[in-house]
Coordinates of C-alpha atoms in Angstrom, one line a residue:
Chain A
N552 CA 23.9 8.1 37.8
A553 CA 24.7 5.1 35.6
G554 CA 21.0 4.4 35.0
V555 CA 20.3 0.8 34.1
T556 CA 23.3 -1.4 33.6
Q557 CA 23.4 -4.9 32.1
T558 CA 26.1 -7.5 32.0
P559 CA 27.4 -9.2 30.0
K560 CA 26.9 -7.4 26.7
F561 CA 27.4 -10.6 24.7
Q562 CA 27.2 -14.3 25.6
V563 CA 27.4 -17.6 23.8
L564 CA 26.0 -20.7 25.5
K565 CA 25.7 -24.3 24.6
T566 CA 22.4 -26.0 24.8
G567 CA 21.7 -27.1 28.3
Q568 CA 24.0 -24.6 30.1
S569 CA 22.7 -22.2 32.7
M570 CA 23.6 -18.6 33.2
T571 CA 22.5 -15.4 34.9
L572 CA 22.0 -12.1 33.2
Q573 CA 22.7 -9.2 35.5
C574 CA 20.7 -6.0 35.8
A575 CA 21.2 -3.1 38.2
Q576 CA 19.7 0.4 38.5
D577 CA 20.7 3.3 40.7
M578 CA 17.6 5.4 40.3
N579 CA 15.7 3.8 43.3
H580 CA 13.0 2.6 41.0
E581 CA 10.5 0.1 42.4
Y582 CA 9.4 -1.3 39.0
M583 CA 11.8 -3.5 37.0
S584 CA 11.3 -5.8 34.1
W585 CA 12.9 -8.1 31.6
Y586 CA 12.1 -8.3 27.9
R587 CA 13.4 -10.2 25.0
Q588 CA 13.5 -8.8 21.5
D589 CA 13.4 -11.0 18.4
P590 CA 13.3 -9.8 14.8
G591 CA 9.8 -8.5 13.9
M592 CA 8.4 -9.3 17.3
G593 CA 9.0 -6.0 19.2
L594 CA 9.8 -6.7 22.9
R595 CA 8.0 -9.4 24.9
L596 CA 7.8 -9.2 28.6
I597 CA 9.4 -12.2 30.4
H598 CA 9.1 -11.3 34.1
Y599 CA 8.6 -8.1 36.1
S600 CA 8.8 -6.9 39.7
V601 CA 6.9 -4.1 41.4
G602 CA 9.3 -4.0 44.4
A603 CA 11.9 -6.0 46.4
G604 CA 10.6 -9.5 47.2
I605 CA 7.8 -9.3 44.6
T606 CA 8.0 -10.8 41.1
D607 CA 5.4 -11.9 38.6
Q608 CA 5.3 -13.6 35.2
G609 CA 5.0 -11.7 31.9
E610 CA 4.0 -13.0 28.4
V611 CA 6.9 -15.5 27.9
P612 CA 8.2 -16.7 31.3
N613 CA 9.0 -20.3 30.5
G614 CA 12.6 -21.3 30.9
Y615 CA 13.5 -18.2 33.0
N616 CA 13.6 -17.4 36.7
V617 CA 13.9 -14.1 38.5
S618 CA 14.4 -12.9 42.0
R619 CA 14.4 -9.4 43.6
S620 CA 16.2 -9.3 46.9
T621 CA 17.1 -5.6 46.6
T622 CA 15.6 -2.6 45.0
E623 CA 18.7 -2.2 42.8
D624 CA 19.2 -5.7 41.3
F625 CA 17.0 -7.9 39.2
P626 CA 18.9 -10.9 37.8
L627 CA 17.4 -13.2 35.1
R628 CA 18.4 -16.8 35.2
L629 CA 18.3 -19.2 32.3
L630 CA 17.9 -22.7 33.8
S631 CA 18.8 -24.8 30.8
A632 CA 19.5 -22.8 27.7
A633 CA 17.8 -23.7 24.4
P634 CA 18.4 -22.4 20.9
S635 CA 14.9 -20.8 21.1
Q636 CA 16.3 -18.5 23.8
T637 CA 18.7 -16.9 21.3
S638 CA 17.7 -13.2 21.5
V639 CA 18.5 -9.8 22.7
Y640 CA 17.5 -9.3 26.4
F641 CA 16.7 -5.9 27.8
C642 CA 16.2 -4.9 31.4
A643 CA 14.1 -1.8 32.3
S644 CA 13.2 0.1 35.4
S645 CA 10.7 2.8 36.2
L646 CA 9.1 4.7 39.1
N647 CA 5.8 3.3 37.9
R648 CA 4.9 1.4 34.8
Y649 CA 4.9 4.4 32.6
E650 CA 8.4 5.9 32.0
Q651 CA 10.6 2.9 31.6
Y652 CA 14.3 3.3 31.3
F653 CA 16.0 0.5 29.3
G654 CA 19.5 -0.9 29.7
P655 CA 21.8 -1.4 26.7
G656 CA 20.9 -5.1 26.3
T657 CA 22.6 -8.5 26.3
R658 CA 22.9 -10.3 23.1
L659 CA 22.6 -14.1 23.8
T660 CA 23.3 -16.9 21.3
V661 CA 22.6 -20.5 22.2
T662 CA 24.2 -23.1 20.0
Chain B
T531 CA -0.9 -12.7 16.7
Q532 CA 0.3 -9.6 18.6
L533 CA -2.0 -7.6 20.9
L534 CA -0.7 -4.4 19.3
E535 CA -0.2 -4.3 15.5
Q536 CA 2.0 -1.6 14.0
S537 CA 1.9 -0.5 10.4
P538 CA 3.8 -0.2 8.3
Q539 CA 6.5 -2.5 9.3
F540 CA 9.1 -0.8 7.1
L541 CA 9.2 2.7 5.7
S542 CA 11.8 4.3 3.6
I543 CA 11.4 8.0 2.7
Q544 CA 13.3 11.0 1.5
E545 CA 14.3 13.8 3.8
G546 CA 11.5 16.4 4.0
E547 CA 8.6 14.0 3.5
N548 CA 5.8 13.5 6.1
L549 CA 4.8 10.1 7.4
T550 CA 2.4 8.5 9.8
V551 CA 2.9 5.3 11.8
Y552 CA -0.1 3.4 13.2
C553 CA -0.5 1.3 16.3
N554 CA -3.8 -0.6 16.5
S555 CA -5.4 -3.1 19.0
S556 CA -8.8 -4.6 19.8
S557 CA -8.0 -4.1 23.5
V558 CA -8.3 -1.0 25.7
F559 CA -5.2 0.3 27.3
S560 CA -4.9 2.7 30.3
S561 CA -2.1 4.5 28.5
L562 CA 0.0 4.1 25.5
Q563 CA 3.7 4.9 25.0
W564 CA 6.0 5.5 22.0
Y565 CA 9.6 4.6 22.0
R566 CA 12.5 5.0 19.6
Q567 CA 15.3 2.5 19.4
E568 CA 18.7 2.9 17.6
P569 CA 20.8 -0.1 16.6
G570 CA 22.6 -1.7 19.5
E571 CA 20.7 0.3 22.1
G572 CA 17.7 0.0 24.3
P573 CA 14.4 1.8 23.5
V574 CA 14.1 5.4 24.6
L575 CA 10.7 6.8 25.7
L576 CA 9.4 9.6 23.4
V577 CA 5.9 10.2 24.9
T578 CA 3.1 8.7 27.0
V579 CA -0.5 9.4 26.1
V580 CA -3.2 8.7 28.8
T581 CA -6.5 10.3 27.8
G582 CA -8.7 9.1 24.9
G583 CA -8.4 11.7 22.1
E584 CA -5.2 13.2 23.6
V585 CA -2.7 14.8 21.2
K586 CA 0.9 15.5 22.2
K587 CA 3.5 17.3 20.1
L588 CA 7.3 16.9 20.5
K589 CA 8.9 19.3 18.0
R590 CA 8.1 17.7 14.5
L591 CA 6.5 14.6 16.1
T592 CA 2.7 14.5 16.8
F593 CA 1.2 11.7 18.8
Q594 CA -2.5 10.9 19.1
F595 CA -4.4 8.5 21.3
G596 CA -7.6 7.1 19.9
D597 CA -10.9 8.2 21.5
A598 CA -11.5 4.6 22.6
R599 CA -7.9 4.2 23.9
K600 CA -7.3 1.2 21.6
D601 CA -5.1 2.8 19.0
S602 CA -2.5 5.5 18.4
S603 CA -0.7 7.3 15.7
L604 CA 2.7 9.0 15.3
H605 CA 3.0 11.6 12.6
I606 CA 6.4 13.1 11.7
T607 CA 6.5 16.3 9.7
A608 CA 9.5 17.0 7.4
A609 CA 11.4 13.9 8.3
Q610 CA 15.2 14.2 8.8
P611 CA 17.9 11.5 8.6
G612 CA 18.2 11.8 12.4
D613 CA 14.7 10.4 12.7
T614 CA 15.9 7.0 11.3
G615 CA 15.3 4.2 13.8
L616 CA 12.8 1.6 15.1
Y617 CA 9.6 3.1 16.5
L618 CA 7.8 1.0 19.0
C619 CA 4.4 1.6 20.6
A620 CA 3.6 0.0 23.9
G621 CA 0.3 -0.3 25.8
V622 CA -0.1 -0.4 29.6
R623 CA -2.6 -2.8 31.1
G624 CA -2.4 -3.5 34.8
N625 CA 1.3 -3.9 35.7
M626 CA 2.3 -5.0 32.2
L627 CA 3.6 -3.2 29.2
T628 CA 2.8 -4.8 25.8
F629 CA 4.8 -3.8 22.8
G630 CA 3.9 -3.7 19.1
G631 CA 6.2 -5.3 16.5
G632 CA 7.8 -1.9 15.6
T633 CA 8.1 0.3 12.5
R634 CA 11.6 0.5 11.0
L635 CA 12.0 4.0 9.5
M636 CA 14.8 5.0 7.2
V637 CA 15.0 8.7 6.1
K638 CA 17.4 9.2 3.2
P639 CA 19.2 12.5 2.7

């Protein structure tokens, strides 16, 4: 099992560009989520999904879109990148909300 | 203001010392988790505590959930350099997991 995989590992965007961060898991987990991690802020929940076709907003959803067409994949879309979205992004999956398995992260810089 | 406040934010100690990290909130959580994160990696779950007053031990680490399920502590006995990392607490409410700001621990040999 690969667990939770994220691509790319690093990305630099210009303000206004759009992009999709990819997340995939091979553990057949129903629950998947996206977090961003900024210095001193811990992790903040962006969006989450409790199963294919179901998504909901977390603490900081503005500027991000998600969809969940399959159990395995949960991409995160930045519609128009802003410098405030410079951060490290983590995807996580779990059977329930409790034991979350995190991917290795995507380090995004917006200039 | 974060829903979960961790203290201290930074801790630098010598190998062999004991330490306690605190995670406090004014909100009640259905369960609370502790994670450890190494540089360049995602957090890894250490433990989940569910019942108020619950104590769990993981080798030299002892986790306690407050009676009112609003706070938790992590105690490390005889810390080792391998314990160095960022320790994060996270509370579960509904379908959401809320993280504290983290405690960065450095254990010097």
